[in-house]
Amino acid sequence: MRRLIVIFIFFVTLLISCGKKQKVDYYSNIPTLVNTKLFENGDQPNRIRNYHDTLFISYLNKPAIDMYDLSLNFISSIPLTHLDSVYPTSFYVGDSFIVVTEYTKNRVILYTRDGKVINSFDTMPDNVTKLFPYDVAIFRKVAYVTDIMQKSVLAVSLVNTEDITELGELILTIPKDTTHKIRFPSAVIVTRDGRLYVGNAITGTIDVFTCAGNYIYQFDSISTEAKLAIQGFAYDNMIDVKLLEKDEASFDPSGIRNQGRLHALDASNRQIHMYNPTGTYINSYPKDSLFLNPSGIAIDIIQRQIYITDPKASKIFIFAF
């Protein structure tokens, strides 16, 4: 009888445990490699952006931006010229235009989507100080251009608004406080609520600023072999449930807790580091030395795929999350 009671208790416990849903922490899971594309013609894919269902790719050795579908089938090419050939350092795709930076020739060029030049500028407003533009992001008709020599992010108007701004006008220099220069602003992204994340390749940090140019805070520091040298940022759409649960009773007018994970491409350590919307470190991938020299990142949240360009390998790596 005693043995029967023990067996009965065992099976009841088993049924209860099976009935409970086991919580799986998908949020901290690292993406997995699912495919690669090799450019056998020798093209060196450098930067990549996605706009809706189209991927835009620039190269180290080609004065053009090519368009591909999300399966990396070629669509068409946008030739880039402005008096001479243009080899983008970085670029950003808007609704009807593309903003290109070219660090080696000190210029920022605004193109239509078919490659016609709308405007360009190569100096600060004094018409003397040369630009050294590196990365660029667009938010609400303003281009945020990182400038290596100015150690700042330049907010430049992309529209003509009577008595307010002109196309190409410098609106703001970030940081607003000149004592807090960004020693090497290698990458920039603007969040939905208007915060600027800026990668600083000299200090190995990710600094956060308001849209008015005020410094707010810094992302978590992490242990790596070399200092972080962030070359690109991209968002997925995975929500930090713990962050939601922790602050569910508080007011969140900016919607920060509903933003996805930030993926920061670190060229020095050949990895991508993931952070939650407040800058808390989550995880890094890949765990092996897969890349040779990663330089660009784009994320498609519909197909849940991450695209990493590596010009040295002449490849694009595709991860799923």
Short mmCIF file of N, CA, C and O in Angstrom, two decimals, residues 37-48 57-66 68 87-89 91 292-296 308-316:
data_model
loop_
_atom_site.label_atom_id
_atom_site.label_comp_id
_atom_site.label_asym_id
_atom_site.label_seq_id
_atom_site.Cartn_x
_atom_site.Cartn_y
_atom_site.Cartn_z
N LYS A 37 26.02 34.98 -48.67
CA LYS A 37 26.09 35.29 -50.10
C LYS A 37 27.51 35.73 -50.42
O LYS A 37 28.00 36.71 -49.86
N LEU A 38 28.17 35.02 -51.32
CA LEU A 38 29.52 35.35 -51.75
C LEU A 38 29.46 36.14 -53.06
O LEU A 38 28.78 35.74 -54.01
N PHE A 39 30.15 37.28 -53.09
CA PHE A 39 30.24 38.08 -54.30
C PHE A 39 31.45 37.60 -55.11
O PHE A 39 32.58 38.05 -54.90
N GLU A 40 31.22 36.67 -56.01
CA GLU A 40 32.30 36.03 -56.75
C GLU A 40 32.97 36.96 -57.75
O GLU A 40 34.07 36.67 -58.23
N ASN A 41 32.30 38.07 -58.08
CA ASN A 41 32.89 39.03 -59.03
C ASN A 41 33.90 39.96 -58.37
O ASN A 41 34.47 40.84 -59.02
N GLY A 42 34.14 39.77 -57.07
CA GLY A 42 35.13 40.58 -56.37
C GLY A 42 34.58 41.82 -55.70
O GLY A 42 35.32 42.56 -55.05
N ASP A 43 33.27 42.09 -55.83
CA ASP A 43 32.66 43.23 -55.14
C ASP A 43 32.83 43.06 -53.63
O ASP A 43 32.74 41.96 -53.09
N GLN A 44 33.06 44.21 -52.96
CA GLN A 44 33.29 44.20 -51.52
C GLN A 44 32.15 44.94 -50.81
O GLN A 44 32.22 46.16 -50.62
N PRO A 45 31.08 44.24 -50.45
CA PRO A 45 29.92 44.89 -49.82
C PRO A 45 30.30 45.52 -48.48
O PRO A 45 30.82 44.84 -47.60
N ASN A 46 30.06 46.82 -48.35
CA ASN A 46 30.55 47.56 -47.19
C ASN A 46 29.44 47.95 -46.22
O ASN A 46 29.48 47.63 -45.04
N ARG A 47 28.43 48.66 -46.73
CA ARG A 47 27.31 49.10 -45.89
C ARG A 47 26.01 48.56 -46.45
O ARG A 47 25.87 48.38 -47.67
N ILE A 48 25.05 48.33 -45.57
CA ILE A 48 23.76 47.79 -46.00
C ILE A 48 22.64 48.45 -45.20
O ILE A 48 22.77 48.66 -43.99
N ILE A 57 22.79 48.22 -50.87
CA ILE A 57 24.16 47.81 -50.53
C ILE A 57 25.18 48.70 -51.23
O ILE A 57 25.09 48.92 -52.45
N SER A 58 26.14 49.24 -50.46
CA SER A 58 27.26 49.98 -51.05
C SER A 58 28.53 49.14 -50.92
O SER A 58 28.56 48.14 -50.20
N TYR A 59 29.58 49.58 -51.62
CA TYR A 59 30.79 48.78 -51.74
C TYR A 59 32.04 49.65 -51.52
O TYR A 59 32.01 50.86 -51.71
N LEU A 60 33.13 48.97 -51.15
CA LEU A 60 34.40 49.67 -51.03
C LEU A 60 34.98 49.99 -52.40
O LEU A 60 35.69 50.97 -52.57
N ASN A 61 34.71 49.13 -53.36
CA ASN A 61 35.39 49.21 -54.66
C ASN A 61 34.44 49.52 -55.82
O ASN A 61 34.75 49.21 -56.96
N LYS A 62 33.29 50.14 -55.52
CA LYS A 62 32.31 50.35 -56.58
C LYS A 62 31.52 51.63 -56.33
O LYS A 62 30.92 51.78 -55.26
N PRO A 63 31.50 52.59 -57.28
CA PRO A 63 30.76 53.85 -57.07
C PRO A 63 29.28 53.68 -57.38
O PRO A 63 28.75 54.23 -58.35
N ALA A 64 28.62 52.91 -56.53
CA ALA A 64 27.20 52.61 -56.76
C ALA A 64 26.58 52.09 -55.48
O ALA A 64 27.27 51.68 -54.54
N ILE A 65 25.25 52.12 -55.47
CA ILE A 65 24.47 51.44 -54.44
C ILE A 65 23.54 50.47 -55.19
O ILE A 65 22.78 50.89 -56.07
N ASP A 66 23.64 49.19 -54.87
CA ASP A 66 22.82 48.18 -55.52
C ASP A 66 21.60 47.85 -54.68
O ASP A 66 21.67 47.85 -53.44
N TYR A 68 18.68 45.00 -53.76
CA TYR A 68 18.39 43.56 -53.75
C TYR A 68 17.06 43.33 -53.03
O TYR A 68 16.65 44.15 -52.19
N TYR A 87 32.42 57.00 -53.80
CA TYR A 87 32.52 55.72 -53.09
C TYR A 87 32.04 55.96 -51.66
O TYR A 87 32.78 56.52 -50.84
N PRO A 88 30.83 55.55 -51.34
CA PRO A 88 30.24 55.89 -50.03
C PRO A 88 31.02 55.33 -48.85
O PRO A 88 31.42 54.17 -48.85
N THR A 89 31.24 56.17 -47.86
CA THR A 89 31.69 55.68 -46.55
C THR A 89 30.49 55.08 -45.83
O THR A 89 30.56 54.00 -45.26
N PHE A 91 25.75 55.52 -45.86
CA PHE A 91 24.59 56.13 -46.50
C PHE A 91 23.33 55.78 -45.72
O PHE A 91 23.34 54.90 -44.86
N LEU A 292 35.65 38.44 -41.12
CA LEU A 292 36.99 38.95 -41.34
C LEU A 292 37.05 40.44 -41.01
O LEU A 292 37.96 40.90 -40.33
N ASN A 293 36.07 41.19 -41.50
CA ASN A 293 36.03 42.63 -41.24
C ASN A 293 34.59 43.14 -41.41
O ASN A 293 34.29 43.84 -42.39
N PRO A 294 33.70 42.84 -40.47
CA PRO A 294 32.30 43.25 -40.62
C PRO A 294 32.16 44.77 -40.58
O PRO A 294 32.84 45.44 -39.81
N SER A 295 31.28 45.32 -41.43
CA SER A 295 31.19 46.78 -41.50
C SER A 295 29.78 47.32 -41.63
O SER A 295 29.58 48.52 -41.46
N GLY A 296 28.80 46.49 -41.93
CA GLY A 296 27.44 47.00 -42.10
C GLY A 296 26.41 46.02 -41.57
O GLY A 296 26.64 44.80 -41.57
N ILE A 308 24.68 41.01 -42.43
CA ILE A 308 25.97 41.59 -42.05
C ILE A 308 26.90 41.60 -43.26
O ILE A 308 27.16 40.55 -43.85
N THR A 309 27.38 42.79 -43.64
CA THR A 309 28.32 42.88 -44.76
C THR A 309 29.75 42.76 -44.26
O THR A 309 30.10 43.28 -43.20
N ASP A 310 30.56 42.06 -45.05
CA ASP A 310 31.98 41.88 -44.72
C ASP A 310 32.77 42.08 -46.02
O ASP A 310 32.91 41.16 -46.83
N PRO A 311 33.32 43.29 -46.25
CA PRO A 311 34.01 43.56 -47.51
C PRO A 311 35.28 42.73 -47.71
O PRO A 311 35.61 42.36 -48.83
N LYS A 312 35.97 42.43 -46.63
CA LYS A 312 37.21 41.66 -46.75
C LYS A 312 36.92 40.23 -47.21
O LYS A 312 37.69 39.64 -47.99
N ALA A 313 35.79 39.69 -46.78
CA ALA A 313 35.39 38.33 -47.18
C ALA A 313 34.57 38.34 -48.46
O ALA A 313 34.28 37.27 -49.01
N SER A 314 34.18 39.54 -48.95
CA SER A 314 33.28 39.67 -50.11
C SER A 314 31.99 38.89 -49.89
O SER A 314 31.47 38.23 -50.80
N LYS A 315 31.47 38.99 -48.67
CA LYS A 315 30.28 38.21 -48.32
C LYS A 315 29.26 39.04 -47.57
O LYS A 315 29.58 40.07 -46.95
N ILE A 316 28.02 38.55 -47.61
CA ILE A 316 26.97 39.00 -46.70
C ILE A 316 26.53 37.78 -45.90
O ILE A 316 26.19 36.73 -46.48
#
